[in-house]
Coordinates of C-alpha atoms in Angstrom, one line a residue:
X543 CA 58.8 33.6 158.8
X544 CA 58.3 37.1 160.4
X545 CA 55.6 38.6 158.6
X546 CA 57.0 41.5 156.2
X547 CA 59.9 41.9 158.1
X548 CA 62.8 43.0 155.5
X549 CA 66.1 41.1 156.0
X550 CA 69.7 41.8 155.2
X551 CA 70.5 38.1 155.3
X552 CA 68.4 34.7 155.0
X553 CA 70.7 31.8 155.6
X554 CA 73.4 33.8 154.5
X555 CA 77.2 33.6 156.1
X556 CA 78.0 35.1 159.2
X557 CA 78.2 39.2 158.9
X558 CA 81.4 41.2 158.1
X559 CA 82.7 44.0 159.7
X560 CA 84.6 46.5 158.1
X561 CA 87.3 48.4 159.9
X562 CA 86.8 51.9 161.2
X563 CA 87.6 54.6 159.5
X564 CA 90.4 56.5 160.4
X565 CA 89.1 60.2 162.3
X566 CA 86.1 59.4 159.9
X567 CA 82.4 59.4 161.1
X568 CA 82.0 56.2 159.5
X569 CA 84.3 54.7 162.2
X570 CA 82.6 52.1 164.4
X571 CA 80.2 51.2 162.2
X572 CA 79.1 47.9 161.5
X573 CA 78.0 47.2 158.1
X574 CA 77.1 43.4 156.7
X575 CA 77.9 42.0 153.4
X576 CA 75.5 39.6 151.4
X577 CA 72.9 42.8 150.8
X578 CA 70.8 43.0 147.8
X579 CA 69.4 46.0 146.1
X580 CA 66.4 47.9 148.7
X581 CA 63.6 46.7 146.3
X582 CA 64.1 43.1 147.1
X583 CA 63.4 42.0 150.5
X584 CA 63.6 38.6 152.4
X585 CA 61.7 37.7 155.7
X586 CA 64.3 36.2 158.3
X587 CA 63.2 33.2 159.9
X588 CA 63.3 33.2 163.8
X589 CA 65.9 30.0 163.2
X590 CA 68.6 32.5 161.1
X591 CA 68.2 35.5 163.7
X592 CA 68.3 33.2 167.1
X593 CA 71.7 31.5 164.9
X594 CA 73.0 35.3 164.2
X595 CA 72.2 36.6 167.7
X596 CA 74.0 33.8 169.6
X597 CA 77.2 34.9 167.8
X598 CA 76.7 38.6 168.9
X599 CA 79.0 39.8 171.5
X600 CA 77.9 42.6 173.2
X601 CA 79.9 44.6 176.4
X602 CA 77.6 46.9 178.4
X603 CA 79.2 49.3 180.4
X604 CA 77.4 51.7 182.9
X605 CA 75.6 52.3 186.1
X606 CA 74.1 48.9 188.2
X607 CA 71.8 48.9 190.5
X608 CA 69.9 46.2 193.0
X609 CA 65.7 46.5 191.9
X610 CA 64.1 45.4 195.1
X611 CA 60.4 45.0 195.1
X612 CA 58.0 44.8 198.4
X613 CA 54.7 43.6 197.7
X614 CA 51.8 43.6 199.7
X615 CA 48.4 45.1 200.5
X616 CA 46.5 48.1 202.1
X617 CA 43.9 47.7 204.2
X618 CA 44.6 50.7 206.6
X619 CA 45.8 54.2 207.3
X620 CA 48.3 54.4 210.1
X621 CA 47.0 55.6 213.8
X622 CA 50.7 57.5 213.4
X623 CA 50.5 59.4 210.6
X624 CA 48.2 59.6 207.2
X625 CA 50.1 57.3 205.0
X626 CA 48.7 53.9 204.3
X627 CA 50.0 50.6 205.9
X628 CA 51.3 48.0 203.5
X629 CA 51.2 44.3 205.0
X630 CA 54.4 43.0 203.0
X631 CA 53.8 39.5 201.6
X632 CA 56.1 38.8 198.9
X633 CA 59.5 40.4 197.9
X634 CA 61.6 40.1 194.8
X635 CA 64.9 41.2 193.7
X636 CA 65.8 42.1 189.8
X637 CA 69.0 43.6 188.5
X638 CA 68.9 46.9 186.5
X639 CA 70.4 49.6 185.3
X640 CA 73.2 48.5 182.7
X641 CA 72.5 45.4 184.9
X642 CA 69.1 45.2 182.8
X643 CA 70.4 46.1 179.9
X644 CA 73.2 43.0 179.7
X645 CA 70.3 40.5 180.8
X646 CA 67.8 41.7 178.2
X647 CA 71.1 40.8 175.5
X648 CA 71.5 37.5 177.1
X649 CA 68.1 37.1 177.4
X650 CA 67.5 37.6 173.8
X651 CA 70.2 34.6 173.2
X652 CA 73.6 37.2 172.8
X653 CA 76.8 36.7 174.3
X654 CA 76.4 39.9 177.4
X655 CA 79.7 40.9 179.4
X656 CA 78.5 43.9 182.0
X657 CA 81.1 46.2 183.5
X658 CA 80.7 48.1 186.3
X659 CA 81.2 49.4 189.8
X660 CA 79.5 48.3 193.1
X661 CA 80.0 48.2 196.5
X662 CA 81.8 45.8 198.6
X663 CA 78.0 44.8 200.4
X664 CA 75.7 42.0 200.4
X665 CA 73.6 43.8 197.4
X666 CA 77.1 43.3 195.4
X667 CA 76.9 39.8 195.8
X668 CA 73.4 40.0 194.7
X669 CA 73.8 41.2 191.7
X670 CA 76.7 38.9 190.9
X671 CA 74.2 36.0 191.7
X672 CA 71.6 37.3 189.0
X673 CA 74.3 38.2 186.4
X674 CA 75.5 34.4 186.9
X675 CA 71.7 33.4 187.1
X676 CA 71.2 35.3 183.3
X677 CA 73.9 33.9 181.7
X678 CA 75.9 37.2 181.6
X679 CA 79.9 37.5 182.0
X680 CA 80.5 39.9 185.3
X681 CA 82.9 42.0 185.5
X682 CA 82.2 43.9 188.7
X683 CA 84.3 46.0 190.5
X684 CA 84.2 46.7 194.5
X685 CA 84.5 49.7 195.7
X686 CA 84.5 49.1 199.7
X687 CA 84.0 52.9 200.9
X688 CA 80.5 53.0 199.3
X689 CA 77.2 51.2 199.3
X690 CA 75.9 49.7 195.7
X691 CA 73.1 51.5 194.7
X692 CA 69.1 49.9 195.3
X693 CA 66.4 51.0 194.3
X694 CA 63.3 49.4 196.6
X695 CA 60.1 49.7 195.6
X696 CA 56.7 49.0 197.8
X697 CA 53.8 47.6 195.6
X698 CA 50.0 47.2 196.8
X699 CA 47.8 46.5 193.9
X700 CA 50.1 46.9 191.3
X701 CA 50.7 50.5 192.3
X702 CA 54.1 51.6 194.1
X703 CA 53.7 53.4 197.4
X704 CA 56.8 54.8 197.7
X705 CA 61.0 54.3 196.2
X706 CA 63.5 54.6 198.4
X707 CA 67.1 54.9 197.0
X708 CA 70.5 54.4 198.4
X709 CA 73.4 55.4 196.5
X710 CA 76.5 57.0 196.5
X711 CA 79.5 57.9 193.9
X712 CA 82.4 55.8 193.1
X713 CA 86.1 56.7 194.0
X714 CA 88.2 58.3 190.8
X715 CA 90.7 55.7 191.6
X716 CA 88.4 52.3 191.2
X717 CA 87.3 54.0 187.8
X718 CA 90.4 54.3 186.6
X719 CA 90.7 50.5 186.6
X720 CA 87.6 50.2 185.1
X721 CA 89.0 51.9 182.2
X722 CA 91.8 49.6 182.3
X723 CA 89.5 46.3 182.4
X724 CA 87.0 48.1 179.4
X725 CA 90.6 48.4 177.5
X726 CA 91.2 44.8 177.7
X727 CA 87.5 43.6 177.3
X728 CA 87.1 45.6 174.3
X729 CA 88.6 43.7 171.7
X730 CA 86.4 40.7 172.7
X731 CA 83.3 42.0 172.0
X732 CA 81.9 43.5 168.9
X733 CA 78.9 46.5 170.4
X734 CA 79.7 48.7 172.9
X735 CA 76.7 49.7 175.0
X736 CA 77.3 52.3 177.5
X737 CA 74.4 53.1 180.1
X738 CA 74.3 56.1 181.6
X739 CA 72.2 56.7 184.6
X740 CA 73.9 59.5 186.2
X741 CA 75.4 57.8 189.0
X742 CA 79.1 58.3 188.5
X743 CA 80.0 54.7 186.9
X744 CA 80.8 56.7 183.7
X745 CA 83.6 59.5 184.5
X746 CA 85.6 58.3 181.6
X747 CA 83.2 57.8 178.9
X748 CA 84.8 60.5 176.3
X749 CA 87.5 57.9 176.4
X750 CA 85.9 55.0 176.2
X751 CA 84.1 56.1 173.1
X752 CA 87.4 57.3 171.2
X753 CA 88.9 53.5 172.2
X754 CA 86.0 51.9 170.6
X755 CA 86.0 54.0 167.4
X756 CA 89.8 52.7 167.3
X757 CA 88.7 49.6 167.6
X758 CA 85.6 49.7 164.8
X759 CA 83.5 48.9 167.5
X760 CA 80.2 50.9 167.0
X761 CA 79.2 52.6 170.4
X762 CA 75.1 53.0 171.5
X763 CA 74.8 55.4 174.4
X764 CA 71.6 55.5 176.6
X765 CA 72.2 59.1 177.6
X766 CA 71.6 61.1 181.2
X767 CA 71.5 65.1 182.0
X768 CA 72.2 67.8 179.8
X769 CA 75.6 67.2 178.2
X770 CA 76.0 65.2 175.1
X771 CA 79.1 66.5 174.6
X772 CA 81.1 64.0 176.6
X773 CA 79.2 61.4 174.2
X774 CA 80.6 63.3 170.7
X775 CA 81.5 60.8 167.9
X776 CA 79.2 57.7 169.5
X777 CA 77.6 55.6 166.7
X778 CA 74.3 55.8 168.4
X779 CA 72.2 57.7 171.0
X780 CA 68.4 57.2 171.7
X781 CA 67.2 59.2 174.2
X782 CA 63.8 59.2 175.2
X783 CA 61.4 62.8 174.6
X784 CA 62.3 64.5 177.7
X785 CA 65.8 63.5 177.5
X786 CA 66.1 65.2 173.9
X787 CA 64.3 68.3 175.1
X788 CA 66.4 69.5 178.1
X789 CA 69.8 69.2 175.6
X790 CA 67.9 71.0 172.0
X791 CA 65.2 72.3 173.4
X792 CA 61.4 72.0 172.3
X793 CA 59.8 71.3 168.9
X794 CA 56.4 72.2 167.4
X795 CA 56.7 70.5 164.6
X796 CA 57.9 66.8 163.1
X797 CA 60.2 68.9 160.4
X798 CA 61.5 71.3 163.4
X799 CA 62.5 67.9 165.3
X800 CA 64.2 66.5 162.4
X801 CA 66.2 69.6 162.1
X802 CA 67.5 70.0 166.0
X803 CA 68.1 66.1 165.5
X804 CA 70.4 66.3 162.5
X805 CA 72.0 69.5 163.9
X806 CA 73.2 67.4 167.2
X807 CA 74.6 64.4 165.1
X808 CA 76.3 67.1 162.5
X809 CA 77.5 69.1 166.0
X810 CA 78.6 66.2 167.9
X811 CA 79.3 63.3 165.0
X812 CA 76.5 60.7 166.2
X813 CA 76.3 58.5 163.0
X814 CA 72.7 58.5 164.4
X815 CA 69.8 59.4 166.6
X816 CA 67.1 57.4 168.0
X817 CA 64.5 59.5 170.0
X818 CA 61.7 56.7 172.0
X819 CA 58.4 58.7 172.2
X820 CA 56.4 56.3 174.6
X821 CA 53.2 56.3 172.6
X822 CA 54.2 57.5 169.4
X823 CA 56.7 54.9 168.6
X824 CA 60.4 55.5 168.2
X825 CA 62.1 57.7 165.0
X826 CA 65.3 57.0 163.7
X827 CA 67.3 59.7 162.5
X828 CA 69.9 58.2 160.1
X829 CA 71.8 61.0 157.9
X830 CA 69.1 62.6 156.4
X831 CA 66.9 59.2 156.6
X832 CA 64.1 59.3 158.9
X833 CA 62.1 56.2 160.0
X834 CA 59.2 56.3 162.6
X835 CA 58.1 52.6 163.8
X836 CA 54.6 53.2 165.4
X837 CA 53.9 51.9 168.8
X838 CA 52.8 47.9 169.1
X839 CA 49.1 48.2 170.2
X840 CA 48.7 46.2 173.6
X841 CA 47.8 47.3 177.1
X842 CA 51.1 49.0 178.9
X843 CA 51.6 48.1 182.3
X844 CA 54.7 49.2 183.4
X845 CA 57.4 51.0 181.7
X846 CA 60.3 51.1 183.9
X847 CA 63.0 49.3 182.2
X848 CA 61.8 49.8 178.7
X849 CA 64.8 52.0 177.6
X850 CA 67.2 49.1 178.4
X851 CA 65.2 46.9 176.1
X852 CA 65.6 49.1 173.6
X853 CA 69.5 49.8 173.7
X854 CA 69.7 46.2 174.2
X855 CA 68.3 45.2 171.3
X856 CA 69.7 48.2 169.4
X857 CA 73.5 46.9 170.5
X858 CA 72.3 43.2 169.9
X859 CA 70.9 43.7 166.5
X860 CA 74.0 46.0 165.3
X861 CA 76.6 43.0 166.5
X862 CA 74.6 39.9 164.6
X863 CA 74.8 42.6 161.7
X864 CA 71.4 44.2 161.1
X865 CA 71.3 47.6 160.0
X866 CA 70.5 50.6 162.0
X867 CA 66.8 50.4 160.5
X868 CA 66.3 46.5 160.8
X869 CA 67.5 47.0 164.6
X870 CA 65.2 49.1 165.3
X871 CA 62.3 47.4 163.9
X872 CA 63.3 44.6 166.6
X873 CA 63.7 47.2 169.3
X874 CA 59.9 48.1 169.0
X875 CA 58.9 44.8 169.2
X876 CA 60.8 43.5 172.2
X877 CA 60.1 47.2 174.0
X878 CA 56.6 46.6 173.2
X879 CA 56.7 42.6 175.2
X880 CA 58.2 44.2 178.2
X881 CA 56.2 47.1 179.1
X882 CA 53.4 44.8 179.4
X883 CA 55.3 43.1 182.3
X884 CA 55.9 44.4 185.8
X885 CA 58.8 46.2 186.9
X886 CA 62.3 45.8 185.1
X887 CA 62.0 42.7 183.1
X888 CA 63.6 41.4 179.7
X889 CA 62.3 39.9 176.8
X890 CA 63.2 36.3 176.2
X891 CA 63.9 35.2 172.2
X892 CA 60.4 33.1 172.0
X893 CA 58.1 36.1 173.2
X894 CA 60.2 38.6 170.7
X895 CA 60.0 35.9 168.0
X896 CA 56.2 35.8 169.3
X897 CA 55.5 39.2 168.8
X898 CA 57.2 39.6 165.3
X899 CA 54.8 36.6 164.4
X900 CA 51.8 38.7 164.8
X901 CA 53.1 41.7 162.8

């Protein structure tokens, strides 16, 4: 059993959903049946979770992109300039982006479909190859008149040189038939997770969102830039620190953050907030609930790739019908497996099951 962990189900039937609510905030939301009253809590064996989990159905929607790693050493400054010389011995190729996000459900033992755009390039079929490789249902659409966007990264002693991107923005018109496919996906899936990394793969996401509250699918955003606006009446958003502060602004205090927090959800209906503060844990803003989950004590080694884990496991926990709170508490754990890994990475259902062990 998971040490302390308080469950809304142990053994219990598979979760309900209730409909959305017509123009209400409550739309999207999914709630589960079979609770009992707060005082009374049950752990949830890894057995019932892994059992709920595989039911989940989760469609991520957003911005792909190709990870390639370079690794190798430095030994020598370059006669042609003063930069260092990396002798390349190794590479490695990992999908991100929503990419990430869809194989960090998968991995956790969900059903993942990933929509998105890429080019019409030998990257493309990369990606398609890992997708298949993860267990995740592709739905990728070419655009031939760009490139699909890579990140690559050059690693000597576990420290990155340099990234170079490549990347450009999709045409309006192979967007528009990526709304099309997310109209017909959507009643297959029960969480939507959109991913937003700024690169263009989400001109219609105002849309999107109002389709899913029609549908009572709740919607978790990973947010980008300075607009939440185009994200107003989302179930979730959990942007990280930085992210929060360029759209309200600084805090000085905990009771000052809780108050720019509750204004956005009042301002732009988010049922909720969740704001990832690297070392200080994550905070769930829930109405006028607030729950901080402190930070899992272990040695960080890399945090690229963390923020998918957690919207992952967010949209994951909210389809096998956890709570907003409960999903979080599974967030921190699985965020807390993968920053201890290099590069962008996913946590696989043993190590999260692992980690709740030790709690």
């Amino acid at each position: 059993m998971f040490g302390g962990y308080p469950a809304a189900f142990e053994d219990a039937a598979p979760p309900q959903k209730t409909a959305a609510t017509a123009g209400g905030r409550s739309a999207g939301r999914l709630k589960t049946d079979n609770r009992l009253d707060g005082n009374m809590a049950f752990s949830l064996s890894p057995e019932t979770l892994k059992a709920h989990f595989a039911r989940a159905r989760v469609l991520v929607v957003g911005d792909v992109m190709l990870d390639r790693y370079w690794f190798g050493d430095v030994s020598r400054i370059s006669p042609e300039a003063p930069v260092p010389v990396a002798k390349i011995g190794k590479t490695d190729q990992r999908a991100g982006g929503a990419a990430n996000v869809a194989r960090n459900v998968a991995s956790l033992g969900g059903q993942a479909a990933l929509l998105s755009v890429t080019g019409n390039d030998e990257a493309a079929g990369v990606l398609e190859g890992l997708m298949r490789q993860d267990g995740v249902a592709a739905h990728l659409v070419r655009d031939s008149e760009i490139a699909t966007t890579v990140k690559l990264r050059v690693v000597a002693r576990n420290q990155q040189l340099i990234r170079l991107d490549f990347e450009e923005t999709p045409h309006r018109e192979i967007l528009d038939s990526v709304k099309d496919q997310y109209r017909a996906l959507l009643p297959e899936y029960d969480v939507v997770v959109l991913s937003d990394y700024g690169k263009g793969g989400l001109l219609h996401v105002a849309s999107m969102i109002e389709w899913a509250r029609r549908a009572g699918k709740p919607v978790l955003i990973d947010p980008k830039g300075g607009d939440y606006e185009k994200y107003a009446g989302s179930t979730l958003l959990t942007p990280n620190r930085a992210e929060l502060k360029e759209v309200a602004g600084s805090w000085r205090s905990e009771a000052e953050l809780a108050e720019k927090a509750r204004r956005l959800c009042r301002n732009l209906e988010f049922e909720a907030l969740l704001l990832t503060r690297s070392e200080e844990g994550m905070t769930l803003f829930d109405g006028n609930e607030i729950i901080n989950q402190p930070t899992r004590a272990q040695e960080v080694y890399d945090v690229s790739g963390a923020g998918d884990t957690v919207i992952a496991s967010m949209g994951l926990g909210l389809a096998a019908g956890l709570s907003l709170p409960e999903a979080m508490h599974i967030a921190n754990s699985a965020a807390g497996v993968v920053v201890a890994k290099l590069g962008t990475a996913v946590c696989p259902f043993d190590e999260l099951a692992a980690a709740l062990e030790k709690e």
